Coordinates of C-alpha atoms in Angstrom, one line a residue:
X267 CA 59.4 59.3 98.8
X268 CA 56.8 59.9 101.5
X269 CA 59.4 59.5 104.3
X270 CA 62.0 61.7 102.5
X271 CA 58.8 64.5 102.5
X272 CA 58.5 63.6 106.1
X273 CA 61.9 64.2 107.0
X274 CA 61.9 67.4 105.3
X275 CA 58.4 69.1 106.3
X276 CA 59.4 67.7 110.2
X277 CA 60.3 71.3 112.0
X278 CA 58.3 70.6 114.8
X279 CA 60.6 72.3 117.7
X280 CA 62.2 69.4 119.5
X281 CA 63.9 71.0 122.3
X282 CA 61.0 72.4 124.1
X283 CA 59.7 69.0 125.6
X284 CA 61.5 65.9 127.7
X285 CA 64.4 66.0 129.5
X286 CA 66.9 69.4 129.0
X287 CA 69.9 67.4 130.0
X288 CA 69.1 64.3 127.4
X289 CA 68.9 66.9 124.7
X290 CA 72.2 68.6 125.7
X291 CA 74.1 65.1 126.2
X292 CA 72.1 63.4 122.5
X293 CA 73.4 67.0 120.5
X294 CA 76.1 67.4 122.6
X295 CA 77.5 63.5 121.7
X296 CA 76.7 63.4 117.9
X297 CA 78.3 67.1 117.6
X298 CA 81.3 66.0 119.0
X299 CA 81.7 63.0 117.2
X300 CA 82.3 65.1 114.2
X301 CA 84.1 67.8 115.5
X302 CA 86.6 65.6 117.3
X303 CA 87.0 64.2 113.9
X304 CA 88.0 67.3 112.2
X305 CA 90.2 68.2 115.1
X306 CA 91.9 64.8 114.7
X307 CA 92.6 65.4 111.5
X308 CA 94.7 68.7 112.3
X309 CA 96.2 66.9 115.3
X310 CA 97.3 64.1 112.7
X311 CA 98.2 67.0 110.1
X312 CA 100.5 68.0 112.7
X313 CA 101.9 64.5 114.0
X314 CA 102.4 64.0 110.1
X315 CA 104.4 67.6 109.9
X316 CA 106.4 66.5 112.7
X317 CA 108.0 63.4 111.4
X318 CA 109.3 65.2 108.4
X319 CA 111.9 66.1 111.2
X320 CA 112.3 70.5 110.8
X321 CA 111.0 72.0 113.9
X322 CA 110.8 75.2 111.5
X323 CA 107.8 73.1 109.7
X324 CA 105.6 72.5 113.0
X325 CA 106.0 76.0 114.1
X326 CA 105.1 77.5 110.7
X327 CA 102.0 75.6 111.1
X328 CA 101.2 77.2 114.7
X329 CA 101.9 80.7 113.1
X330 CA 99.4 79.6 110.4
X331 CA 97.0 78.1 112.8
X332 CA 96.3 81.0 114.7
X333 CA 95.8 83.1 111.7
X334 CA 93.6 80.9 109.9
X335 CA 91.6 80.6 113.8
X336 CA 91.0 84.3 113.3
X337 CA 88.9 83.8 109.6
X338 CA 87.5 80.6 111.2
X339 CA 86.2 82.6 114.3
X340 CA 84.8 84.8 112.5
X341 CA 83.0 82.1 110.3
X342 CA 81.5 80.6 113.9
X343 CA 80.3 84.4 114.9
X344 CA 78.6 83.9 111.5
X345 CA 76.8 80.9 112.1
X346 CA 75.9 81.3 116.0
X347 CA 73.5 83.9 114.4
X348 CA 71.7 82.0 111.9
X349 CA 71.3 79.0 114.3
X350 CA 70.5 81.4 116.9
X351 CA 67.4 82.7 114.7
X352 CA 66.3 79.5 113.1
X353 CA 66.4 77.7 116.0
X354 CA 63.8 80.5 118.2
X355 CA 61.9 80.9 114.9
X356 CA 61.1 77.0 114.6
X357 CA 60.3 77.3 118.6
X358 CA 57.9 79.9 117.9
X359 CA 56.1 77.4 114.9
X360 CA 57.1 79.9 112.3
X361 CA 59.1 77.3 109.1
X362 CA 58.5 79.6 106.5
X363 CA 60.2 82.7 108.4
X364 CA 63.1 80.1 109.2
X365 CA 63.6 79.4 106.2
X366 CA 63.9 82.8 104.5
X367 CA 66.5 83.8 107.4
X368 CA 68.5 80.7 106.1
X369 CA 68.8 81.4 103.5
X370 CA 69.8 85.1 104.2
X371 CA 72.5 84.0 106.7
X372 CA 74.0 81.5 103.6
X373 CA 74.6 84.6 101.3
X374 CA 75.7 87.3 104.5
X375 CA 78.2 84.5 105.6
X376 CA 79.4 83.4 101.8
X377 CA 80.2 87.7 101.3
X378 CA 81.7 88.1 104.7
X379 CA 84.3 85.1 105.0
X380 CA 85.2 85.5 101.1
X381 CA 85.9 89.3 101.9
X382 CA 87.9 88.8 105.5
X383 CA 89.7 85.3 103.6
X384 CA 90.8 88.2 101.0
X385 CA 92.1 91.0 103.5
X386 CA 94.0 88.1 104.9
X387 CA 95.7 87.1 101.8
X388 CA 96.7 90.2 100.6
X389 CA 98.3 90.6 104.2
X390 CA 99.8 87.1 104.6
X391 CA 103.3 87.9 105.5
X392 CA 102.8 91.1 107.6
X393 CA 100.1 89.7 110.1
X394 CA 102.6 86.3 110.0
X395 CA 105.3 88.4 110.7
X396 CA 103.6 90.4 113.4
X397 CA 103.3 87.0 115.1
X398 CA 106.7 86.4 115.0
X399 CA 107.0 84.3 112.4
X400 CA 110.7 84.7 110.7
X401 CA 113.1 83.2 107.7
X402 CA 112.2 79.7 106.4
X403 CA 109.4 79.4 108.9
X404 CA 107.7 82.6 107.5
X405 CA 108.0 81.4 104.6
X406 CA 106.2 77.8 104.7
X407 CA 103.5 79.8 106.7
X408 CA 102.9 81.6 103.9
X409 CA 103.0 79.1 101.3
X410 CA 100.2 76.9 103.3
X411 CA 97.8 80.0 103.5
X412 CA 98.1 80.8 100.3
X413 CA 96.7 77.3 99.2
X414 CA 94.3 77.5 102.1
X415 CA 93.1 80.8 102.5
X416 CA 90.7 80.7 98.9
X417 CA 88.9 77.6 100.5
X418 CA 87.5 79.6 103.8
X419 CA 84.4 80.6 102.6
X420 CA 83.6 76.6 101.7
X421 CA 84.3 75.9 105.7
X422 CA 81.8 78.9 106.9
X423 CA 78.9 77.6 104.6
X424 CA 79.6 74.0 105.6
X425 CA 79.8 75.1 109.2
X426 CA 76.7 77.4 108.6
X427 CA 74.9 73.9 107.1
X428 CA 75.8 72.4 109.9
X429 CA 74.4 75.2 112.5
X430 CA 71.1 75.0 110.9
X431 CA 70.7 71.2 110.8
X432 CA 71.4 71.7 114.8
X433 CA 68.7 74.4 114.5
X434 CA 65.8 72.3 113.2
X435 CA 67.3 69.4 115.8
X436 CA 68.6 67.1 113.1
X437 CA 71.7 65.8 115.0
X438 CA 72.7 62.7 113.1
X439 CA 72.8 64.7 110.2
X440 CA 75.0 68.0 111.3
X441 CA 77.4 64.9 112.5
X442 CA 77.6 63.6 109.3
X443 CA 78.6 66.7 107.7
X444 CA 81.8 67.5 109.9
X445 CA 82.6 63.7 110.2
X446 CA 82.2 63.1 106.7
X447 CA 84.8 65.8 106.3
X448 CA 87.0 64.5 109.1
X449 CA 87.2 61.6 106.9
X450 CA 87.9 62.9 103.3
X451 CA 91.0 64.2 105.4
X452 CA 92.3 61.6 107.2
X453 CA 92.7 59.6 104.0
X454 CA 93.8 62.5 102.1
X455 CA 96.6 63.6 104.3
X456 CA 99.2 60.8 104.5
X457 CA 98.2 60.2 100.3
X458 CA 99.6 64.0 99.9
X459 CA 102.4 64.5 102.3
X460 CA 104.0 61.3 102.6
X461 CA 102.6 59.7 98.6
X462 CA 102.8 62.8 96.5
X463 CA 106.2 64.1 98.8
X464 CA 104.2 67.1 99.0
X465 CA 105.0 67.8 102.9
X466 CA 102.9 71.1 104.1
X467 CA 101.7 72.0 100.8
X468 CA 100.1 68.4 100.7
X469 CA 98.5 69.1 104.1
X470 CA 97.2 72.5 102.6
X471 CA 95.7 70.6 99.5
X472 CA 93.8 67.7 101.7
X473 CA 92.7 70.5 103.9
X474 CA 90.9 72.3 101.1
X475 CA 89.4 68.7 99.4
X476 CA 87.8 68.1 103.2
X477 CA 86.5 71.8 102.6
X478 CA 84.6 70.4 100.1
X479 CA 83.2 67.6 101.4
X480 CA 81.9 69.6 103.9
X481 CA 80.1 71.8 101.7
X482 CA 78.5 68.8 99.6
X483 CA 77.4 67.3 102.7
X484 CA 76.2 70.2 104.4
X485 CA 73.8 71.4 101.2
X486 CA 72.1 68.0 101.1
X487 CA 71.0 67.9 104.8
X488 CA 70.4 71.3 105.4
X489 CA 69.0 72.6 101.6
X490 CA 67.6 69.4 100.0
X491 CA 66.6 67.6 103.1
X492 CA 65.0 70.5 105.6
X493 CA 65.2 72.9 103.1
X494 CA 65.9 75.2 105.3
X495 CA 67.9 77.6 103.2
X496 CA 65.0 79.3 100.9
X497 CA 66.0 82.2 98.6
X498 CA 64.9 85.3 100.1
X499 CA 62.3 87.7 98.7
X500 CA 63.9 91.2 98.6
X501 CA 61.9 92.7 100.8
X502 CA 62.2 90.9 104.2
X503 CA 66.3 90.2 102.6
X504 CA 66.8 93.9 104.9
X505 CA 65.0 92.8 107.9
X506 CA 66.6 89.4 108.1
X507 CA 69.9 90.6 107.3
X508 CA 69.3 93.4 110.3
X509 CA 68.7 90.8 112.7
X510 CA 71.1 88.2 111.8
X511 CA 73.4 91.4 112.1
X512 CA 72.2 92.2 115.6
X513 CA 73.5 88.4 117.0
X514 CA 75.9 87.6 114.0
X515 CA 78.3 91.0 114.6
X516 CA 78.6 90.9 118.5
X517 CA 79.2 87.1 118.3
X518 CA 82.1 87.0 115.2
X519 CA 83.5 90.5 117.7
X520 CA 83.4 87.4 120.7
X521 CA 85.0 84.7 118.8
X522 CA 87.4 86.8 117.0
X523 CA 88.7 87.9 120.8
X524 CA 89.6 83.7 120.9
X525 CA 92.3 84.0 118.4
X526 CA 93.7 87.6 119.5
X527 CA 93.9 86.1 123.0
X528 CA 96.0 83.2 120.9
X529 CA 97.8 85.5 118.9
X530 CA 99.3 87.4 121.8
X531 CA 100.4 84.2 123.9
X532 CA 102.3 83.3 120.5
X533 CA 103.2 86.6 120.4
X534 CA 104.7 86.4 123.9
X535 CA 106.3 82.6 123.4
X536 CA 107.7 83.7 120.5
X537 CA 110.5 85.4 122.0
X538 CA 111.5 81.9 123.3
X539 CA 112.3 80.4 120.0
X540 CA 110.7 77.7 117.7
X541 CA 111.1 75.0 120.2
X542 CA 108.7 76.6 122.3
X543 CA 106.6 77.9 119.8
X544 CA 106.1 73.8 118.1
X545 CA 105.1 73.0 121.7
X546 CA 102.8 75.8 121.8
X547 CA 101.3 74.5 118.7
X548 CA 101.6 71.2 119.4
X549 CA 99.4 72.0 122.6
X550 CA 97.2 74.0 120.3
X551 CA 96.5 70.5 118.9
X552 CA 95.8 68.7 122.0
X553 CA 93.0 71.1 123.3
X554 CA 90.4 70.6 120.7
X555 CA 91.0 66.8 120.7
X556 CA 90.8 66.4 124.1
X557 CA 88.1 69.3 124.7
X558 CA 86.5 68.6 121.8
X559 CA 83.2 67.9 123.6
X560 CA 83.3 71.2 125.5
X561 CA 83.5 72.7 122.1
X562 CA 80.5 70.9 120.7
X563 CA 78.6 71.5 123.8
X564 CA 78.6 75.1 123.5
X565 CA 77.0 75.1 119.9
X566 CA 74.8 72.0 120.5
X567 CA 73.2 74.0 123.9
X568 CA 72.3 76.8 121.7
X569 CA 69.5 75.4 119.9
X570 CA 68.1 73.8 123.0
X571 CA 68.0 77.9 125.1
X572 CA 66.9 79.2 121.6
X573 CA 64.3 76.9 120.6
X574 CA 62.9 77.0 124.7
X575 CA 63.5 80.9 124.4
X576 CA 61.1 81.3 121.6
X577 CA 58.5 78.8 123.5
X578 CA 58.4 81.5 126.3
X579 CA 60.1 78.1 128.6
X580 CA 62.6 80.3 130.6
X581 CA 62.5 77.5 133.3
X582 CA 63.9 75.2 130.6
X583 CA 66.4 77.3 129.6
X584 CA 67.6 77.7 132.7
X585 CA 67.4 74.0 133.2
X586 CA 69.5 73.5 130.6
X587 CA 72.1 75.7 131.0
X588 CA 72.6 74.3 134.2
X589 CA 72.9 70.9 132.3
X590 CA 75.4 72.4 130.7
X591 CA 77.5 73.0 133.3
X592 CA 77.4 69.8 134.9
X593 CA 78.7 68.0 131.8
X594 CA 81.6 70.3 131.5
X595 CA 83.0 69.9 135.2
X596 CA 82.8 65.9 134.8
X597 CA 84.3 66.0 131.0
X598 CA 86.9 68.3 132.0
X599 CA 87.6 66.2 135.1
X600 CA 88.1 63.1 133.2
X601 CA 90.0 64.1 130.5
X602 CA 92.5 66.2 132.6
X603 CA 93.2 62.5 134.3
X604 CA 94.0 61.1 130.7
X605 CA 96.6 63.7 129.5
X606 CA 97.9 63.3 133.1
X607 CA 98.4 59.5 132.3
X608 CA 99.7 60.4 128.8
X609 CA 101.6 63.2 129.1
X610 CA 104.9 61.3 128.3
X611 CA 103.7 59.2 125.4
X612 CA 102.5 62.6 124.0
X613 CA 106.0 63.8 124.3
X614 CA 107.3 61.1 122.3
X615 CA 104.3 60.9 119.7
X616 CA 105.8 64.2 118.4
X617 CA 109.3 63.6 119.3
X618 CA 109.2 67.1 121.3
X619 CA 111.9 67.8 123.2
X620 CA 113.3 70.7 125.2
X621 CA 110.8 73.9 125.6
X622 CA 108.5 72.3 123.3
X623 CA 108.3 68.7 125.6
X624 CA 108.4 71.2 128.5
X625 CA 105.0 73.2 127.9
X626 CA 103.0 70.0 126.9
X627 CA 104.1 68.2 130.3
X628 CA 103.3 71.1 131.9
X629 CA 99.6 71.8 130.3
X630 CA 98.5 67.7 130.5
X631 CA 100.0 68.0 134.5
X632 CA 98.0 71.7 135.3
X633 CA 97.2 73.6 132.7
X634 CA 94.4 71.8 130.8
X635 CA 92.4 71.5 134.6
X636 CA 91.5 75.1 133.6
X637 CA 89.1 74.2 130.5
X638 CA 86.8 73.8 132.7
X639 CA 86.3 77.9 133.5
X640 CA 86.7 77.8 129.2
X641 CA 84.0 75.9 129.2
X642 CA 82.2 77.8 131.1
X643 CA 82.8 80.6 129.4
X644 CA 81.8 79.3 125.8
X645 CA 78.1 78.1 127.4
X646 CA 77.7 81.1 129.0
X647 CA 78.2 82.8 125.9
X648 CA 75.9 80.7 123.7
X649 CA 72.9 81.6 125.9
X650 CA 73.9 85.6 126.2
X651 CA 73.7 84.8 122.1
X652 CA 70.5 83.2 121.9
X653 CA 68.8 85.0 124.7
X654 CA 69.0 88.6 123.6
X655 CA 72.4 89.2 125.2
X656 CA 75.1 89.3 122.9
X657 CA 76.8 92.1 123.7
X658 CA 77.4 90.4 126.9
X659 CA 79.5 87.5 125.3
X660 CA 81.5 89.8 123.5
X661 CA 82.3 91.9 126.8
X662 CA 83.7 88.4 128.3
X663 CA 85.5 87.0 125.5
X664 CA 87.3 90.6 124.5
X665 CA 87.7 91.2 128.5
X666 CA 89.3 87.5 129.0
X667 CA 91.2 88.0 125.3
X668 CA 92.6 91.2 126.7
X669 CA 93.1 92.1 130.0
X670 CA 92.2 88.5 131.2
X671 CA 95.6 87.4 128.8
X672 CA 98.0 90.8 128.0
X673 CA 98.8 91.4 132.2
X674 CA 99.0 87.2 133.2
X675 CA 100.8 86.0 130.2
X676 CA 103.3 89.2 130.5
X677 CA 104.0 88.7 134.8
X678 CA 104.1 85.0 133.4
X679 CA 106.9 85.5 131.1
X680 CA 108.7 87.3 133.3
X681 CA 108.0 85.0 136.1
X682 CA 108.5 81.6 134.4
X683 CA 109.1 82.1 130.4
X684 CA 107.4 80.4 128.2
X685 CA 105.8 78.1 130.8
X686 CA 104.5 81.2 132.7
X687 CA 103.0 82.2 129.8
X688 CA 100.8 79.3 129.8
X689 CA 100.1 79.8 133.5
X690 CA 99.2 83.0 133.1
X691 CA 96.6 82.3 130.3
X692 CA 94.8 79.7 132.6
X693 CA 94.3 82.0 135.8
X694 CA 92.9 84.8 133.3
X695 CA 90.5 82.2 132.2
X696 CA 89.5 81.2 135.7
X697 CA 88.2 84.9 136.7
X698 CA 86.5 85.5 133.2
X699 CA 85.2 81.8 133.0
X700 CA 83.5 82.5 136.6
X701 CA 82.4 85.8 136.0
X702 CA 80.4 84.9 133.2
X703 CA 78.8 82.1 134.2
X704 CA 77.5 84.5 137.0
X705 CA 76.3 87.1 135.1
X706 CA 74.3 84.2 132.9
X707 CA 72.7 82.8 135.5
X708 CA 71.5 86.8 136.6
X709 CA 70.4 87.5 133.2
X710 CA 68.2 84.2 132.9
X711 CA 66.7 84.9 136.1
X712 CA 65.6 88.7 134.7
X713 CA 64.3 86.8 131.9
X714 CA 61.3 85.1 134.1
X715 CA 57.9 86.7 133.8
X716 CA 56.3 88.2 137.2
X717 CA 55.1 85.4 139.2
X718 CA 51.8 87.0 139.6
X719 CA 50.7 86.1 135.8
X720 CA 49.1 83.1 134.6
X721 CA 49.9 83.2 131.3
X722 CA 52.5 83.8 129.4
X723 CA 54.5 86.9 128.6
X724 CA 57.5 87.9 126.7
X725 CA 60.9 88.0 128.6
X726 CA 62.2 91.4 128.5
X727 CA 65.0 92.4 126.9
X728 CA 67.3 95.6 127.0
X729 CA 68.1 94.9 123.0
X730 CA 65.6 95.1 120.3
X731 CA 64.1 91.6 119.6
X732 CA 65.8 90.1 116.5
X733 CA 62.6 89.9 114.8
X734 CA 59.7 91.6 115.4
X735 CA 56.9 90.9 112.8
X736 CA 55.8 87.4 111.8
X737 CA 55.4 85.0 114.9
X738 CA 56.6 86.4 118.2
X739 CA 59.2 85.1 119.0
X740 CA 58.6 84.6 122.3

């Protein structure tokens, strides 16, 4: 019972002491383990899909992929602010104030995904259609969303749980959450579409029970463990919500821009018929497997510049954005050598052939040796997100999502088809990828007080401080 209490009560900032890059690689690698996980499980969902033998079937679930990215997006925008808060309100020693902005970003995030999951739903075939989704692919699109849209707002929490068990530094248990779902779905999925015969509706249904275990999961580390999601009193509930606002809106604006950018390379494969369109989504599957990490690494950095940030440690926030950036270049580099290797016996996992075997050759040859300026881009983000910034991050991601993607991926098409249009996506993440990284690295030096003072001072900032009474936050 006493260690339990320990456990809890333990909000001691852990970030803002030892080594930067051990931090990043320790929340980095337990992150990732779960994440992979869950993207397994939709790389499997697919695979599954795929040996039902109806090409109409794997590129109904791309059309629904990239609209259900757009809710989950949206859910991620949601909880880079209340990790983002937490995390520089346990730096600056204040538990009670962490607390109360939990559990203020639990009920802003349970109103928001439930009311942009509804819009969706009530729009299902329109927004599939302005995809390019036609006949019987259309039609399982829709069918799948409509089982999977009503479980969205069970994701967001559990990914919100998650965020704040990275917050308070807890990485083994923010693993267990998105592994423990990974897992209710890898043996729910072949029990519902092969067992029940239940093909994409099956998938739909295991995706929703994994939803759930999620949740449960999530609520016991995060509520009953750290307790880190306290009811708020109505009187700071305006204040809270105003600063979750001021990081949670420009962040769900940047990681919405992620699935436009997708929607208008579908848009622009499209044309090329469902052959291409299962190899774009069957290469829609590889990146998170394969980048999975990268992904991970962006959310588990954030804690580490936000709980330094709050400490007044800009040196160490520096430090370990640079950390950052290190393990990107030699992640990327070794998993672009794998898919080179396995570029063939991915073919014939999914028994692609023609356009669809065409684009996945081509992005485990050259495409996926772009991440690495993706990467770039996502940590650069997370620290213009928990340094004061995040207007900046949603300049990049809409400037790479638009004219980073509309003019390449259109002189692509016309250049190469539906292989240029992959081309083109990559060189407009190069230039965004470096230009953000640049203006990061600018912004953190601003951020250091004069050299002339002996003590500490807060950083400036051109936006208001997300919270202003309580413990400074810097």
């Amino acid at each position: 019972m006493a260690t339990k209490s320990a456990d809890a009560d333990d909000a001691t900032p852990r970030f803002v002491t030892g080594s930067t890059m051990r931090h990043t690689v320790v929340m980095t690698g337990t992150a990732s383990v779960g994440l992979v996980a869950i993207f397994i499980v939709d790389f499997a969902n697919l695979f599954y899909i795929a040996q039902l033998g109806e090409t109409e079937l794997a590129a109904a679930i791309g059309y629904a992929g990239t609209l259900m990215f757009f809710v989950t997006s949206a859910a991620i925008g949601s909880t880079i602010g209340i990790t983002a808060l937490v995390s520089r309100a346990l730096g600056a020693g204040d538990l009670e104030r962490a607390r109360s902005i939990g559990g203020t970003g639990l009920i802003m995030i349970a109103a928001l995904i439930s009311l942009v999951s509804l819009v969706c739903f009530v729009f299902l075939e329109p927004l599939l259609a302005g995809l390019g989704a036609t006949g019987r692919t259309l039609e399982v699109a829709v069918g799948f969303l409509q089982i999977v849209l009503p479980s969205m707002p069970l994701l967001a929490l559990g990914m919100a749980m998650s965020g704040l068990l990275r917050a308070v530094g807890d990485a083994r248990r923010a693993m267990y959450v998105t592994l423990g779902a990974g897992v209710a779905a890898a043996i729910m999925d072949p029990i519902f579409i092969f067992g029940l015969d239940m093909g994409v509706n099956g998938a739909a249904i295991s995706t929703n029970i994994s939803r759930l275990a999620l949740l449960g999961l999530g609520v016991h580390g995060a509520l009953v463990v750290h307790k880190l999601g306290k009811w708020p009193d109505m009187s700071v509930f305006a204040e809270h919500g105003r600063a979750l606002a001021a990081i949670a809106v420009p962040a769900i604006l940047t990681n919405v821009a992620t699935p436009v950018g997708n929607a208008i390379v579908t848009r622009a494969i499209a044309p090329f018929g469902d052959d291409a369109v299962a190899g774009w989504a069957i290469v829609g599957r590889i990146i998170p497997v394969a980048f999975g990490a990268i992904f991970a690494l962006s959310g588990a950095v954030g804690p580490i510049l936000g709980q330094n940030f709050g400490a007044g440690k800009i040196d160490r926030v520096r430090r370990a954005f640079m950390d950052a950036l290190v393990l990107i270049l030699g992640y990327t580099a070794v998993v672009w050598a794998i898919l080179f290797v396995a570029r063939e016996p991915i073919v014939a996992l999914f028994d692609a052939t023609g356009d669809a075997a065409s684009l996945v050759i081509l992005f485990c040859t050259y495409v996926a040796a772009s991440f690495v300026f993706n990467g770039a881009l996502f940590v650069a983000n997370a620290s213009f997100n928990n340094l004061g910034f995040a207007t900046y991050s949603t300049v990049f991601n809409w400037g790479k999502a638009t004219i980073g993607t509309l003019p390449f991926v259109w002189l692509g098409a016309q250049w190469g088809g539906a292989a240029g249009v992959l081309i083109g996506q990559a060189i407009g993440s190069v230039v965004f990828g470096l230009a953000a990284v640049i203006t990061a690295y600018i912004t953190m030096q601003r951020l250091e007080p004069p050299k002339s003072d002996d003590h500490h001072i807060a950083p400036h900032r051109p936006e208001p401080a997300p919270f202003a009474s309580g413990k400074a936050a810097s």
